[in-house]
PDB file of C-alpha atoms in Angstrom:
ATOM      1  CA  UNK A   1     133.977  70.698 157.282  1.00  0.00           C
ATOM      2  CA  UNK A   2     133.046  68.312 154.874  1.00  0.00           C
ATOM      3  CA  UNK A   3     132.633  69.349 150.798  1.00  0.00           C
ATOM      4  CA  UNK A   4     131.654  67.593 148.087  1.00  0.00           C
ATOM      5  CA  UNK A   5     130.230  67.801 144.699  1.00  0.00           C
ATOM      6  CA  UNK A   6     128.907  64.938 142.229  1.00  0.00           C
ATOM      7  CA  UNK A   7     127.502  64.619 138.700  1.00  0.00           C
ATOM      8  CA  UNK A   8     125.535  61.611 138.252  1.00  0.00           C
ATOM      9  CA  UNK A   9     125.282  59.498 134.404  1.00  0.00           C
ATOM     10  CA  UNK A  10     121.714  60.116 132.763  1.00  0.00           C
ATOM     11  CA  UNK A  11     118.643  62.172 133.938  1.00  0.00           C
ATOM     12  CA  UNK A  12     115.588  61.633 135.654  1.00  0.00           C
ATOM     13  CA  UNK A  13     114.603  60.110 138.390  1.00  0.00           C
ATOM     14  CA  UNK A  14     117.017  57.287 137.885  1.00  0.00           C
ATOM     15  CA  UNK A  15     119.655  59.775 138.275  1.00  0.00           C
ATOM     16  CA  UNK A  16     118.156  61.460 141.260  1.00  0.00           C
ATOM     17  CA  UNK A  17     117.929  58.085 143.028  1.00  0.00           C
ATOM     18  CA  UNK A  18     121.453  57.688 142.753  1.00  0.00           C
ATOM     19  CA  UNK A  19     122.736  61.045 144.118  1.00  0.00           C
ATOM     20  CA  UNK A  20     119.962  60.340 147.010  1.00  0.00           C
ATOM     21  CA  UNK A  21     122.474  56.862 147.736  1.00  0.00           C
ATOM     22  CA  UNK A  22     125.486  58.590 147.369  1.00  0.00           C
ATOM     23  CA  UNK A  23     124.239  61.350 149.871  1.00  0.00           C
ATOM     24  CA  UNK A  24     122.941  59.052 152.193  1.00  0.00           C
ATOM     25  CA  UNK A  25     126.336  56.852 151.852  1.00  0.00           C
ATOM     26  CA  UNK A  26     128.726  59.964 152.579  1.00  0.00           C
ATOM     27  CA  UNK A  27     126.416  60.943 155.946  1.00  0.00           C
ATOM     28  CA  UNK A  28     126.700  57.288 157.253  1.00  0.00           C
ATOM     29  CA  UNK A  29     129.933  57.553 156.922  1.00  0.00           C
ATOM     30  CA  UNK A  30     130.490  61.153 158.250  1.00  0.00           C
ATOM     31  CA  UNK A  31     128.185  60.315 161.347  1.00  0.00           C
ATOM     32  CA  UNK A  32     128.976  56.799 162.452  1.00  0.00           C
ATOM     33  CA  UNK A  33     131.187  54.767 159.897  1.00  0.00           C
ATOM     34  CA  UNK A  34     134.566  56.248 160.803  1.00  0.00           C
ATOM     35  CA  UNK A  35     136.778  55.931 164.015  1.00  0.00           C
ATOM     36  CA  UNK A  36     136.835  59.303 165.841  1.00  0.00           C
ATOM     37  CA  UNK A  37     140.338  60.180 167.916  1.00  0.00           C
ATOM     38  CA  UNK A  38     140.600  63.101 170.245  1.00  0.00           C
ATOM     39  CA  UNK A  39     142.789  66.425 169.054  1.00  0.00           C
ATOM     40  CA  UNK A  40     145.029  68.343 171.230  1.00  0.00           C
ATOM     41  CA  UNK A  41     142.253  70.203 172.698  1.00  0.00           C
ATOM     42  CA  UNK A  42     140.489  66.771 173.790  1.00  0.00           C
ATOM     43  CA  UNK A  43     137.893  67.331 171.053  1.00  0.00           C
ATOM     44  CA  UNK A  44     136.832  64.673 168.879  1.00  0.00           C
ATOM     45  CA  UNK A  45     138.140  64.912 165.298  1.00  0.00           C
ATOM     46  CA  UNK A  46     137.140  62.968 162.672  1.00  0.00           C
ATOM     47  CA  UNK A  47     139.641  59.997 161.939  1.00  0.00           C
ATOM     48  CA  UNK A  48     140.148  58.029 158.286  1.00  0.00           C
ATOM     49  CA  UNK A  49     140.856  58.695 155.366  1.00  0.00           C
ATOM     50  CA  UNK A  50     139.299  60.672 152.518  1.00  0.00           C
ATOM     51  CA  UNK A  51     139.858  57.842 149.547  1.00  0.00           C
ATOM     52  CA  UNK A  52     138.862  55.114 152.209  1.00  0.00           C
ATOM     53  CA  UNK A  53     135.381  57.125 152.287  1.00  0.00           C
ATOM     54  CA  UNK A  54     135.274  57.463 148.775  1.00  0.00           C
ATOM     55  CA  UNK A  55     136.241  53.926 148.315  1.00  0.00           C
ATOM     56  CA  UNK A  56     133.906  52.516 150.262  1.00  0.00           C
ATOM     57  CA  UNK A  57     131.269  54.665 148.292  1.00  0.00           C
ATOM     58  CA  UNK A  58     132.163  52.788 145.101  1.00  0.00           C
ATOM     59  CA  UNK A  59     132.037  49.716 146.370  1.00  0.00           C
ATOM     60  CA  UNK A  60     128.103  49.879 147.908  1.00  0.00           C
ATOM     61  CA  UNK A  61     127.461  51.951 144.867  1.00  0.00           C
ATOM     62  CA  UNK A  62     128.861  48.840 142.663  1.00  0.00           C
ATOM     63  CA  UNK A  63     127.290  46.427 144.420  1.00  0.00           C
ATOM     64  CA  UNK A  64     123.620  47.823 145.047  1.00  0.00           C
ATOM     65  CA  UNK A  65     122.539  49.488 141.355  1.00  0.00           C
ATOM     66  CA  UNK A  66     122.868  48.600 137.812  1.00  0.00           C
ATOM     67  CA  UNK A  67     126.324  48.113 136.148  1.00  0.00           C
ATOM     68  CA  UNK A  68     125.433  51.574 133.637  1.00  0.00           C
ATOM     69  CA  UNK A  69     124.801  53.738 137.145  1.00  0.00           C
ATOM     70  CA  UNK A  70     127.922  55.946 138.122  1.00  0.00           C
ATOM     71  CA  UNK A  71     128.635  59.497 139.085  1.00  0.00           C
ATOM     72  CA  UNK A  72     131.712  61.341 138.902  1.00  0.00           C
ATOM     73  CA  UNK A  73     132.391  62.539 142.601  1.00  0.00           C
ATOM     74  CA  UNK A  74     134.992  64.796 144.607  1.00  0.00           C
ATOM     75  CA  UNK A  75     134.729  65.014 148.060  1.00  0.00           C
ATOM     76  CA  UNK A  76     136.769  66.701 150.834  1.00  0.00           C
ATOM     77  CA  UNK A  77     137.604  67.785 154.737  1.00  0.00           C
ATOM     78  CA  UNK A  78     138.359  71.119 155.852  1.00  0.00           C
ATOM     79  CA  UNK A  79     141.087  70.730 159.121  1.00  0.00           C
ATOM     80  CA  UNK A  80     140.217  74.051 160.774  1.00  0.00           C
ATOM     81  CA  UNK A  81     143.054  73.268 162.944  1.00  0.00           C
ATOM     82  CA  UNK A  82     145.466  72.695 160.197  1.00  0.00           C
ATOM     83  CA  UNK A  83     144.635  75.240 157.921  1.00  0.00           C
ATOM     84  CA  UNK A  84     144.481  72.168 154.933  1.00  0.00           C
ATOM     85  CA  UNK A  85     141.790  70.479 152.749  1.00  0.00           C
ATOM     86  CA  UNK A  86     142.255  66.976 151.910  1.00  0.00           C
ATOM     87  CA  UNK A  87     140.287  65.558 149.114  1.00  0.00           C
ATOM     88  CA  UNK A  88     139.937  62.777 146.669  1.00  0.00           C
ATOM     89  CA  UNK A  89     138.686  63.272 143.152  1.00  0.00           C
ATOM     90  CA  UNK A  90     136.762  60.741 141.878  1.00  0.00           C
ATOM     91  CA  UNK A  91     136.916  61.720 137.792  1.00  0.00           C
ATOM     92  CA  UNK A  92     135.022  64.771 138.966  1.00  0.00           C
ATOM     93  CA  UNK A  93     136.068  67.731 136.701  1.00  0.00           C
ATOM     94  CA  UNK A  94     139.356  69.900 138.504  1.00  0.00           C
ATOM     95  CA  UNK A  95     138.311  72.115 141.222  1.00  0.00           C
ATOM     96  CA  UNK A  96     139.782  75.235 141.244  1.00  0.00           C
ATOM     97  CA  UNK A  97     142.552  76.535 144.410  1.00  0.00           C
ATOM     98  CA  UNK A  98     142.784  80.525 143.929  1.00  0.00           C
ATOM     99  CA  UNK A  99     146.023  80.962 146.426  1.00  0.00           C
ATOM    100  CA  UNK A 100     147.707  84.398 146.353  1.00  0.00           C
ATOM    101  CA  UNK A 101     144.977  85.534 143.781  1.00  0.00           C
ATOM    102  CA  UNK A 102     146.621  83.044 141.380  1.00  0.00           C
ATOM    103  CA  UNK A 103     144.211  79.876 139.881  1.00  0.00           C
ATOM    104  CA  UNK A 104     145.446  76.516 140.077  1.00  0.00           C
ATOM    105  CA  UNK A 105     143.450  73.403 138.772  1.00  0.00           C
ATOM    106  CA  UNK A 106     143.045  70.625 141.393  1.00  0.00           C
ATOM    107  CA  UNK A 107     144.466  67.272 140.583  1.00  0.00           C
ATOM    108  CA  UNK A 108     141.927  64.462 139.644  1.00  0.00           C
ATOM    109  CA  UNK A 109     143.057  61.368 141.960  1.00  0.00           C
ATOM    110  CA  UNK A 110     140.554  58.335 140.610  1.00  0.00           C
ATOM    111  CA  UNK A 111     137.888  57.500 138.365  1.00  0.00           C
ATOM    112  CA  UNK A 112     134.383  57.392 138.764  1.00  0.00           C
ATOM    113  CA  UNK A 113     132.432  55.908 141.317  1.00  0.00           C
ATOM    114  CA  UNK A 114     130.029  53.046 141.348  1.00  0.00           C
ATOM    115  CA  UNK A 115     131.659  51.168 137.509  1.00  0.00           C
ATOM    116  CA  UNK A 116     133.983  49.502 138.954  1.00  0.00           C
ATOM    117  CA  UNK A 117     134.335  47.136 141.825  1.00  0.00           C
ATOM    118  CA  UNK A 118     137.632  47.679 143.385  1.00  0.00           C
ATOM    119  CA  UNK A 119     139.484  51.384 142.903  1.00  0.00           C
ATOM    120  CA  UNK A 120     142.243  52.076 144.673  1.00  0.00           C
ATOM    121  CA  UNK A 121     141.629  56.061 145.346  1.00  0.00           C
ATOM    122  CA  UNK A 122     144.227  58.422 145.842  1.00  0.00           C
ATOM    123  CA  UNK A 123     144.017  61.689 148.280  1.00  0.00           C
ATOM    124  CA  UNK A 124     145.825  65.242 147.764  1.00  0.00           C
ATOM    125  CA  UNK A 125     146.028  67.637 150.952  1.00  0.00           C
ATOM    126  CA  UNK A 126     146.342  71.280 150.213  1.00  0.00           C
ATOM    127  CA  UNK A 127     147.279  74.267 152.636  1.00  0.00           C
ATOM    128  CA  UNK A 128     144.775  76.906 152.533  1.00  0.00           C
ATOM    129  CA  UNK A 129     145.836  80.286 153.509  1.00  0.00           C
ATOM    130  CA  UNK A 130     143.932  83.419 154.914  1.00  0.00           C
ATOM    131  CA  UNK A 131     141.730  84.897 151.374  1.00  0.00           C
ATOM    132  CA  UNK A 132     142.381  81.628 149.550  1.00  0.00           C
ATOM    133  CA  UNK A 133     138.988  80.486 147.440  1.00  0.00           C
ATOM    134  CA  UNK A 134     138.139  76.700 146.718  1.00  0.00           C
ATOM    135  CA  UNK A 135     135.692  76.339 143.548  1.00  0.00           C
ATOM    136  CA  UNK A 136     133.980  73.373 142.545  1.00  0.00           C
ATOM    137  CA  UNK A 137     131.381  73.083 139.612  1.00  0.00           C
ATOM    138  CA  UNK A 138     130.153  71.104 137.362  1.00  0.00           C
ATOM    139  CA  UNK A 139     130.397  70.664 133.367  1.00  0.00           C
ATOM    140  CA  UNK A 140     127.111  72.228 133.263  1.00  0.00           C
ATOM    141  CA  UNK A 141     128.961  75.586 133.099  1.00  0.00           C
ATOM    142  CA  UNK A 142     131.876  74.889 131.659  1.00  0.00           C
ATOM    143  CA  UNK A 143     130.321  72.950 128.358  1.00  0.00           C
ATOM    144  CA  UNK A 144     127.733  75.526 127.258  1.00  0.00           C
ATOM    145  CA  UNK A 145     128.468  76.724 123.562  1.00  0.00           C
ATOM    146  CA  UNK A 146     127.857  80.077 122.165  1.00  0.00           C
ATOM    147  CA  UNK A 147     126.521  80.562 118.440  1.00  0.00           C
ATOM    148  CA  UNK A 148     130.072  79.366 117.218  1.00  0.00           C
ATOM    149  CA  UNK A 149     130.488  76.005 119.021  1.00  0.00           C
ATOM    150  CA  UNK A 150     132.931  77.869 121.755  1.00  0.00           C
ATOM    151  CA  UNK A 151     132.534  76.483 125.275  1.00  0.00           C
ATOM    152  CA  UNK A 152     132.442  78.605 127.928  1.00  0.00           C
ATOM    153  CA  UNK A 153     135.514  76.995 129.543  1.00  0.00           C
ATOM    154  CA  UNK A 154     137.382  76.753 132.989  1.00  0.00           C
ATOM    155  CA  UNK A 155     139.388  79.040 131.792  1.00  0.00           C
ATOM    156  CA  UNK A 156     136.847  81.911 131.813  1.00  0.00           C
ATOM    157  CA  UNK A 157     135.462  80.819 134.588  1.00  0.00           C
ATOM    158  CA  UNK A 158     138.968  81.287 136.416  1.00  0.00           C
ATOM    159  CA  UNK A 159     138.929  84.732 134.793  1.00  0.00           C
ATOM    160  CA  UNK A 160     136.153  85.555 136.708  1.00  0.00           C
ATOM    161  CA  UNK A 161     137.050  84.486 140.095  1.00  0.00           C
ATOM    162  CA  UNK A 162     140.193  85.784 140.043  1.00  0.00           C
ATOM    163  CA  UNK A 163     138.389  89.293 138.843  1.00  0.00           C
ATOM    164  CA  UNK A 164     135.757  89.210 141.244  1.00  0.00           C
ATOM    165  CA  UNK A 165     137.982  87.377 144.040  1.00  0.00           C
ATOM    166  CA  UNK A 166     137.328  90.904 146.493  1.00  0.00           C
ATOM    167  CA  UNK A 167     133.108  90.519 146.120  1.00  0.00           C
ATOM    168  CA  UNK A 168     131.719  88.160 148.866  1.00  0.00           C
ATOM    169  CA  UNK A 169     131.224  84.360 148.087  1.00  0.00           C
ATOM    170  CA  UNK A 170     127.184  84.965 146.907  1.00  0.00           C
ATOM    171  CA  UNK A 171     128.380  87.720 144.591  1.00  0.00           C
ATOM    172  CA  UNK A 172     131.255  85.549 142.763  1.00  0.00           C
ATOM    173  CA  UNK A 173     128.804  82.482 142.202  1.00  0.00           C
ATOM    174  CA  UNK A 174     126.019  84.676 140.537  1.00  0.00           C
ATOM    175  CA  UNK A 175     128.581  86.343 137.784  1.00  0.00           C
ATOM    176  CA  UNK A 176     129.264  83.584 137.170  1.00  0.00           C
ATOM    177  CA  UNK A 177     125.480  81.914 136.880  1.00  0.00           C
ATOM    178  CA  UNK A 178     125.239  85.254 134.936  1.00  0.00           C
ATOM    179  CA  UNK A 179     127.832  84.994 132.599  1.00  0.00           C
ATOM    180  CA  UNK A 180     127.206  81.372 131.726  1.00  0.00           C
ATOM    181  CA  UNK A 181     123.449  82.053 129.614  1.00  0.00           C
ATOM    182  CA  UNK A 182     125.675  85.171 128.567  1.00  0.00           C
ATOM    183  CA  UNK A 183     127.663  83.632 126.466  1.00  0.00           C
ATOM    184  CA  UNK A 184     125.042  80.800 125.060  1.00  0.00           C
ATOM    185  CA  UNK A 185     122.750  83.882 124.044  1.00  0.00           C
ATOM    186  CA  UNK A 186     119.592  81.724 125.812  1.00  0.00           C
ATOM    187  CA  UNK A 187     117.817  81.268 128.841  1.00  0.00           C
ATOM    188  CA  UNK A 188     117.530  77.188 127.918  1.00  0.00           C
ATOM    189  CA  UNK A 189     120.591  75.249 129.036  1.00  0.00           C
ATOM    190  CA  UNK A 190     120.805  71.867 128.388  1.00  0.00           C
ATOM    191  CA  UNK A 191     122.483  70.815 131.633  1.00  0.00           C
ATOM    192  CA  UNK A 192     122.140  71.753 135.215  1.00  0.00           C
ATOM    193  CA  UNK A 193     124.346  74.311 136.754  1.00  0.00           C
ATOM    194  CA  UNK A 194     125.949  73.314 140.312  1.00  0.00           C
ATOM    195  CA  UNK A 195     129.089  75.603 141.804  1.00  0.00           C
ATOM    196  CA  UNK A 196     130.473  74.973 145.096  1.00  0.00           C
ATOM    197  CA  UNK A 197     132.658  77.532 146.859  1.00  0.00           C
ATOM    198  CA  UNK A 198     134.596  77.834 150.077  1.00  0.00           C
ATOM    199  CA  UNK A 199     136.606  80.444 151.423  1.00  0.00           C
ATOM    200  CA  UNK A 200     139.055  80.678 154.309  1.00  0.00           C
ATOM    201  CA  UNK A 201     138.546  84.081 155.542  1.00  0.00           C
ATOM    202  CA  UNK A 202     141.110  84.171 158.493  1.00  0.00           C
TER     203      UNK A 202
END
């Protein structure tokens, strides 16, 4: 199971051009870019390496659009057989791990994509255990201010998972797409809102 989340620089369509590459990128890859090897149960399994993928991401990204384009990007595989997500973080803000009904903040491993032309990209691979929730977002709901210039934070955000951690993954995401205009007092945010959750249920 693949994941991953992105925020690109700007707005418009310039911006929606760019996810649109690094989507199309990331299934190349997925599909027919990397060697496959068979598992123990003679399956195929998907070979290479996380920060290879997201390397190689930078560098078409750097080499095909203009030096200002770039996206912060964090992108990971599920193992179902090994219970473990390996990821690489590419300046994308910290996902969150909730293991034992505890919140964590996920490491960030490189910077962004697509500014650069050579990144060496680090990987971090995480167990997951039976209940254990994997949250990522993006600053749209973390940076919205209320009245006094207070952001809403990760840190209420965490407050929320780790309250609502029992209610089924569609329930968690809207508190917290509630809570978010909650706290700002208005309907009109100035950035788009984008969570991501996974959840190993067994």
């Amino acid at each position: 199971l693949a994941i991953a989340i992105g925020d690109v620089a700007a707005k418009g369509i310039a911006a929606a051009l760019l996810m649109a590459s690094i989507q199309s990128i990331m299934r190349t890859q997925l599909t027919s870019g990397l060697p496959r090897a068979a598992n123990d149960n003679g399956y195929a399994r998907m070979g290479g390496s996380v920060s290879q993928m997201v390397g190689e991401l930078n560098r078409q990204l750097y080499v095909n659009t203009a030096p200002e384009k770039y996206a912060t990007f964090c992108f990971g595989l599920y193992d179902e057989d090994e219970k473990t997500f390996t990821y690489t973080n590419a300046g994308h803000l910290p996902p969150i791990l909730l293991h034992n009904g505890q919140p964590q903040l996920l490491e960030v491993t490189g910077t962004v994509v697509g500014l650069f032309p050579k990144i060496q990209y680090e990987e971090r691979k995480i167990a997951m255990e039976p209940g254990d929730i994997l949250l990522a977002y993006t600053d749209g709901i973390v940076e919205p201010e209320n009245v006094y210039g207070e952001e809403f934070g990760a840190e209420r955000m965490m407050d929320l998972v780790v309250k609502h951690q029992s209610e089924a993954s569609d329930e968690i995401i809207a508190r917290i797409m509630e809570a978010v205009p909650h706290w700002t007092g208005s309907s009109e945010l100035p950035d788009d809102m984008t969570v991501v959750l996974a959840r190993r249920t067994k």
